[in-house]
Amino acid sequence: MMIPPGGRGSGTAGVGGFGREVDASGDRGDYSEFDEFSGYSGAGLFNDTPYDKDDAEADDIYAQVDEHMDNRRKRRRELKQLEDMKKARRERPKISDQFADLKSSLKGVSDAEWEAIPDIGDHSLRYKASQKKSDIFTPVPDHILDTRASTTASNVVLGGDTPLQTGTSISGMTSSLTGLAEARGAVLSLKLDKMSDSISGQTVVDPKGYMTELNSLKITSDAEVGDIKKARLLLRSVTMTNPKHAPGWIAAARLEEVAGKVVQARKVIAEGCESCPT
């Protein structure tokens, strides 16, 4: 008859399962300084073991193995980097490599050819930005335009169609007469042309009405008087610098006529006839 082992009686097979028997003493050791990642942080398992020659030889062997593996990986890395660099240079070569042949040919350039190379100028982004700022158009305010228009409206430059410039070709003879004075001269010239008889050369003018109309043409504005004075000085300078120029005397006489000084106009035209008999 077989006797069951201790701790197991009949009918208890499989009831408790296959578990680890509990140590009767309950002594599991001191695991207070043990870490699952780094092990024992303080005293190691072999801290009390003496370090002999065998341990030093083993450490040297492990160091040589690590160095060999690192060198093999380093060689592979260097080869890989070299291949990648060559591939990048083939796909995107450097500017210095592209112009290497041209740079070598610069050895034969003479000093005269080098000095004849034109300057490329400044085409940087900063220069373009500054130029763009200077090209910005700023519209002029309306009040400035209105002021300028009102100022220039009273100043009329003598042109080829004005009675003062008819038949003249004086270079640079420009004066600022008022629009009113010019209009009066133009109206007077047109009336004289209409009154003249193209067949007999005689005029059909009413003396009383003509004198009355001339008396009504008076200059009362200070600006008009100033413009007449400027024109008189200009024409006086023309007649003095070139007394043989007949259109200058004619223009001076017409100016006095427009200003209403008929006697002075006759005097000017008489001086012109003496200076220019032909």
CSV table of C-alpha atoms in Angstrom, one decimal:
chain,number,residue,atom,x,y,z
A,1,MET,CA,0.0,0.0,0.0
A,2,MET,CA,1.4,3.4,-1.1
A,3,ILE,CA,1.6,6.2,1.4
A,4,PRO,CA,0.8,9.8,0.0
A,5,PRO,CA,3.4,12.5,0.3
A,6,GLY,CA,3.2,14.8,3.2
A,7,GLY,CA,0.7,17.6,3.1
A,8,ARG,CA,-1.5,15.7,0.7
A,9,GLY,CA,-4.3,13.5,1.9
A,10,SER,CA,-6.6,11.3,0.0
A,11,GLY,CA,-9.2,13.2,-2.1
A,12,THR,CA,-7.1,16.4,-2.2
A,13,ALA,CA,-5.4,15.9,-5.5
A,14,GLY,CA,-6.0,18.9,-7.8
A,15,VAL,CA,-7.8,20.9,-5.2
A,16,GLY,CA,-5.0,23.3,-4.4
A,17,GLY,CA,-3.6,23.5,-7.9
A,18,PHE,CA,0.1,23.7,-8.8
A,19,GLY,CA,1.3,26.6,-6.7
A,20,ARG,CA,4.6,27.6,-5.2
A,21,GLU,CA,5.0,26.4,-1.7
A,22,VAL,CA,5.3,29.2,0.8
A,23,ASP,CA,8.6,29.4,2.6
A,24,ALA,CA,8.0,28.6,6.2
A,25,SER,CA,10.4,31.2,7.4
A,26,GLY,CA,9.0,34.0,5.2
A,27,ASP,CA,12.5,35.4,4.4
A,28,ARG,CA,12.5,36.8,0.8
A,29,GLY,CA,15.7,39.0,1.2
A,30,ASP,CA,16.1,42.8,1.2
A,31,TYR,CA,14.9,44.4,-2.1
A,32,SER,CA,14.6,48.0,-0.9
A,33,GLU,CA,17.6,49.1,-3.0
A,34,PHE,CA,16.7,47.1,-6.1
A,35,ASP,CA,15.3,48.9,-9.2
A,36,GLU,CA,13.8,47.1,-12.2
A,37,PHE,CA,15.6,49.2,-14.7
A,38,SER,CA,19.1,49.7,-13.2
A,39,GLY,CA,19.2,46.9,-10.6
A,40,TYR,CA,20.9,47.7,-7.3
A,41,SER,CA,21.7,51.3,-7.0
A,42,GLY,CA,23.9,51.1,-4.0
A,43,ALA,CA,25.9,48.0,-3.4
A,44,GLY,CA,26.0,45.6,-6.4
A,45,LEU,CA,25.8,41.9,-6.3
A,46,PHE,CA,29.5,41.6,-6.9
A,47,ASN,CA,30.6,44.6,-4.9
A,48,ASP,CA,32.5,42.6,-2.3
A,49,THR,CA,34.2,40.5,-5.0
A,50,PRO,CA,37.9,41.4,-5.6
A,51,TYR,CA,38.9,42.7,-9.1
A,52,ASP,CA,41.6,40.4,-10.4
A,53,LYS,CA,43.6,40.0,-13.7
A,54,ASP,CA,40.9,37.9,-15.2
A,55,ASP,CA,38.3,40.6,-14.8
A,56,ALA,CA,40.7,43.2,-16.3
A,57,GLU,CA,41.4,40.9,-19.3
A,58,ALA,CA,37.7,40.4,-19.8
A,59,ASP,CA,37.0,44.1,-19.7
A,60,ASP,CA,39.8,44.7,-22.3
A,61,ILE,CA,38.3,42.0,-24.6
A,62,TYR,CA,34.9,43.6,-24.3
A,63,ALA,CA,36.3,47.0,-25.0
A,64,GLN,CA,38.1,45.7,-28.1
A,65,VAL,CA,34.9,44.1,-29.4
A,66,ASP,CA,33.0,47.3,-28.9
A,67,GLU,CA,35.7,49.3,-30.7
A,68,HIS,CA,35.7,46.9,-33.6
A,69,MET,CA,32.0,47.0,-34.0
A,70,ASP,CA,32.0,50.8,-33.8
A,71,ASN,CA,34.8,51.0,-36.4
A,72,ARG,CA,32.8,48.7,-38.7
A,73,ARG,CA,29.7,50.8,-38.4
A,74,LYS,CA,31.8,54.0,-38.8
A,75,ARG,CA,33.2,52.7,-42.1
A,76,ARG,CA,29.8,52.0,-43.3
A,77,ARG,CA,28.6,55.4,-42.3
A,78,GLU,CA,31.4,57.1,-44.1
A,79,LEU,CA,30.8,55.2,-47.3
A,80,LYS,CA,27.1,56.0,-47.1
A,81,GLN,CA,27.8,59.7,-46.5
A,82,LEU,CA,30.3,59.7,-49.4
A,83,GLU,CA,27.8,58.1,-51.8
A,84,ASP,CA,25.0,60.5,-50.7
A,85,MET,CA,27.4,63.5,-51.2
A,86,LYS,CA,28.4,62.3,-54.7
A,87,LYS,CA,24.7,61.8,-55.7
A,88,ALA,CA,23.8,65.3,-54.4
A,89,ARG,CA,26.7,66.9,-56.4
A,90,ARG,CA,25.6,65.1,-59.5
A,91,GLU,CA,22.0,66.2,-59.1
A,92,ARG,CA,22.8,69.7,-57.9
A,93,PRO,CA,26.4,70.7,-58.6
A,94,LYS,CA,28.0,73.7,-57.0
A,95,ILE,CA,28.4,77.0,-58.8
A,96,SER,CA,32.2,76.7,-58.4
A,97,ASP,CA,32.1,73.3,-60.0
A,98,GLN,CA,30.0,74.5,-62.9
A,99,PHE,CA,32.4,77.4,-63.7
A,100,ALA,CA,35.6,75.5,-63.0
A,101,ASP,CA,36.7,75.5,-66.7
A,102,LEU,CA,35.9,79.2,-67.1
A,103,LYS,CA,37.8,80.0,-63.9
A,104,SER,CA,40.8,78.1,-65.3
A,105,SER,CA,40.6,80.1,-68.5
A,106,LEU,CA,40.8,83.4,-66.6
A,107,LYS,CA,44.6,82.9,-66.3
A,108,GLY,CA,45.0,84.1,-69.9
A,109,VAL,CA,43.0,87.4,-69.4
A,110,SER,CA,45.2,90.5,-69.8
A,111,ASP,CA,45.1,93.6,-67.6
A,112,ALA,CA,43.4,95.7,-70.4
A,113,GLU,CA,40.7,93.1,-70.9
A,114,TRP,CA,40.2,92.9,-67.1
A,115,GLU,CA,39.8,96.7,-66.9
A,116,ALA,CA,37.3,96.7,-69.8
A,117,ILE,CA,34.9,94.4,-68.0
A,118,PRO,CA,31.7,96.6,-67.2
A,119,ASP,CA,30.4,97.0,-63.8
A,120,ILE,CA,27.3,95.0,-63.0
A,121,GLY,CA,25.9,97.6,-60.7
A,122,ASP,CA,23.8,97.0,-57.6
A,123,HIS,CA,20.9,94.6,-58.2
A,124,SER,CA,20.4,93.5,-54.6
A,125,LEU,CA,17.0,93.2,-53.1
A,126,ARG,CA,17.7,96.1,-50.7
A,127,TYR,CA,18.5,98.3,-53.7
A,128,LYS,CA,15.4,97.2,-55.5
A,129,ALA,CA,13.3,97.9,-52.5
A,130,SER,CA,14.7,101.4,-52.2
A,131,GLN,CA,14.1,102.1,-55.9
A,132,LYS,CA,10.5,100.8,-55.5
A,133,LYS,CA,9.9,103.2,-52.7
A,134,SER,CA,11.1,106.1,-54.8
A,135,ASP,CA,8.9,105.1,-57.7
A,136,ILE,CA,5.7,105.2,-55.5
A,137,PHE,CA,3.2,107.7,-57.0
A,138,THR,CA,1.6,110.0,-54.5
A,139,PRO,CA,-1.4,111.9,-55.9
A,140,VAL,CA,-1.3,115.7,-55.5
A,141,PRO,CA,-4.1,117.1,-53.3
A,142,ASP,CA,-6.9,118.8,-55.0
A,143,HIS,CA,-6.4,122.2,-53.2
A,144,ILE,CA,-2.9,122.4,-54.7
A,145,LEU,CA,-4.2,121.8,-58.2
A,146,ASP,CA,-6.9,124.4,-57.7
A,147,THR,CA,-4.4,126.9,-56.5
A,148,ARG,CA,-2.0,126.2,-59.4
A,149,ALA,CA,-4.9,126.5,-61.9
A,150,SER,CA,-6.1,129.8,-60.5
A,151,THR,CA,-2.5,131.1,-60.6
A,152,THR,CA,-1.8,130.1,-64.2
A,153,ALA,CA,-5.2,131.2,-65.4
A,154,SER,CA,-4.1,134.9,-65.1
A,155,ASN,CA,-0.7,134.3,-66.8
A,156,VAL,CA,-0.8,133.7,-70.5
A,157,VAL,CA,2.3,132.9,-72.5
A,158,LEU,CA,2.5,134.8,-75.8
A,159,GLY,CA,2.1,132.4,-78.7
A,160,GLY,CA,2.1,132.7,-82.5
A,161,ASP,CA,-1.6,133.5,-82.7
A,162,THR,CA,-1.5,136.5,-80.5
A,163,PRO,CA,-1.5,139.9,-82.1
A,164,LEU,CA,1.7,140.8,-80.2
A,165,GLN,CA,3.6,138.0,-81.9
A,166,THR,CA,2.1,138.2,-85.4
A,167,GLY,CA,5.0,138.1,-88.0
A,168,THR,CA,7.7,137.8,-85.3
A,169,SER,CA,10.2,135.0,-84.8
A,170,ILE,CA,12.1,136.2,-81.8
A,171,SER,CA,13.8,133.3,-80.0
A,172,GLY,CA,12.8,133.0,-76.4
A,173,MET,CA,10.6,136.1,-76.3
A,174,THR,CA,7.9,135.0,-73.9
A,175,SER,CA,6.0,137.2,-71.5
A,176,SER,CA,3.2,136.7,-69.1
A,177,LEU,CA,0.4,139.0,-70.2
A,178,THR,CA,-3.1,138.6,-68.6
A,179,GLY,CA,-5.8,136.9,-70.6
A,180,LEU,CA,-7.9,140.0,-70.5
A,181,ALA,CA,-5.2,142.2,-72.2
A,182,GLU,CA,-4.6,139.6,-74.8
A,183,ALA,CA,-8.3,139.2,-75.5
A,184,ARG,CA,-8.7,142.9,-75.9
A,185,GLY,CA,-5.8,143.1,-78.4
A,186,ALA,CA,-7.2,140.2,-80.4
A,187,VAL,CA,-10.7,141.8,-80.5
A,188,LEU,CA,-9.2,145.1,-81.6
A,189,SER,CA,-7.1,143.4,-84.3
A,190,LEU,CA,-10.1,141.5,-85.7
A,191,LYS,CA,-12.2,144.7,-85.7
A,192,LEU,CA,-9.5,146.6,-87.6
A,193,ASP,CA,-9.3,143.8,-90.2
A,194,LYS,CA,-13.0,143.8,-90.7
A,195,MET,CA,-13.1,147.5,-91.1
A,196,SER,CA,-10.4,147.6,-93.7
A,197,ASP,CA,-11.5,147.7,-97.4
A,198,SER,CA,-9.7,144.9,-99.3
A,199,ILE,CA,-10.4,146.7,-102.7
A,200,SER,CA,-9.4,150.3,-102.2
A,201,GLY,CA,-7.4,149.9,-99.1
A,202,GLN,CA,-9.4,152.5,-97.3
A,203,THR,CA,-11.1,151.9,-93.9
A,204,VAL,CA,-14.8,152.5,-93.2
A,205,VAL,CA,-14.4,153.5,-89.5
A,206,ASP,CA,-16.7,155.7,-87.5
A,207,PRO,CA,-14.1,158.1,-85.8
A,208,LYS,CA,-16.4,158.9,-82.9
A,209,GLY,CA,-17.4,155.4,-82.2
A,210,TYR,CA,-13.9,154.1,-82.6
A,211,MET,CA,-12.5,156.6,-80.1
A,212,THR,CA,-15.3,155.9,-77.7
A,213,GLU,CA,-14.5,152.2,-77.9
A,214,LEU,CA,-10.8,152.8,-77.4
A,215,ASN,CA,-11.5,154.9,-74.3
A,216,SER,CA,-13.5,152.0,-72.8
A,217,LEU,CA,-10.4,149.7,-73.0
A,218,LYS,CA,-8.8,150.5,-69.7
A,219,ILE,CA,-6.5,148.5,-67.6
A,220,THR,CA,-7.5,148.7,-64.0
A,221,SER,CA,-6.0,145.6,-62.4
A,222,ASP,CA,-2.6,145.8,-60.6
A,223,ALA,CA,-1.7,142.4,-62.0
A,224,GLU,CA,-2.4,143.6,-65.6
A,225,VAL,CA,-0.2,146.7,-65.0
A,226,GLY,CA,2.6,144.4,-63.7
A,227,ASP,CA,2.4,142.1,-66.7
A,228,ILE,CA,2.5,145.1,-69.1
A,229,LYS,CA,5.6,146.4,-67.3
A,230,LYS,CA,7.3,143.0,-67.6
A,231,ALA,CA,6.5,142.8,-71.3
A,232,ARG,CA,7.7,146.4,-71.9
A,233,LEU,CA,11.0,145.6,-70.2
A,234,LEU,CA,11.4,142.4,-72.2
A,235,LEU,CA,10.7,144.1,-75.5
A,236,ARG,CA,13.0,147.0,-74.5
A,237,SER,CA,15.8,144.6,-74.0
A,238,VAL,CA,15.1,143.0,-77.4
A,239,THR,CA,15.2,146.4,-79.2
A,240,MET,CA,18.4,147.4,-77.4
A,241,THR,CA,20.3,144.2,-78.0
A,242,ASN,CA,19.3,143.9,-81.6
A,243,PRO,CA,18.1,147.3,-82.9
A,244,LYS,CA,18.1,146.1,-86.5
A,245,HIS,CA,15.4,143.5,-85.7
A,246,ALA,CA,12.2,145.0,-87.0
A,247,PRO,CA,9.7,142.5,-85.4
A,248,GLY,CA,10.9,143.6,-82.0
A,249,TRP,CA,10.0,147.2,-82.6
A,250,ILE,CA,6.6,146.2,-84.0
A,251,ALA,CA,5.9,144.0,-81.0
A,252,ALA,CA,6.9,146.9,-78.7
A,253,ALA,CA,4.6,149.3,-80.5
A,254,ARG,CA,1.7,146.8,-80.4
A,255,LEU,CA,2.2,146.4,-76.7
A,256,GLU,CA,1.9,150.2,-76.1
A,257,GLU,CA,-1.2,150.1,-78.3
A,258,VAL,CA,-2.8,147.3,-76.3
A,259,ALA,CA,-1.9,149.3,-73.1
A,260,GLY,CA,-3.8,152.3,-74.5
A,261,LYS,CA,-0.8,154.5,-75.0
A,262,VAL,CA,-1.2,155.4,-78.7
A,263,VAL,CA,1.3,158.3,-78.5
A,264,GLN,CA,4.0,156.1,-77.0
A,265,ALA,CA,3.2,153.5,-79.7
A,266,ARG,CA,3.8,156.0,-82.4
A,267,LYS,CA,7.0,157.1,-80.8
A,268,VAL,CA,8.3,153.5,-80.6
A,269,ILE,CA,7.4,152.8,-84.2
A,270,ALA,CA,9.2,156.0,-85.3
A,271,GLU,CA,12.3,154.9,-83.4
A,272,GLY,CA,12.0,151.5,-85.2
A,273,CYS,CA,11.8,153.2,-88.6
A,274,GLU,CA,14.9,155.1,-87.8
A,275,SER,CA,16.8,152.0,-86.7
A,276,CYS,CA,15.5,149.8,-89.5
A,277,PRO,CA,15.0,152.0,-92.5
A,278,THR,CA,14.7,148.9,-94.7
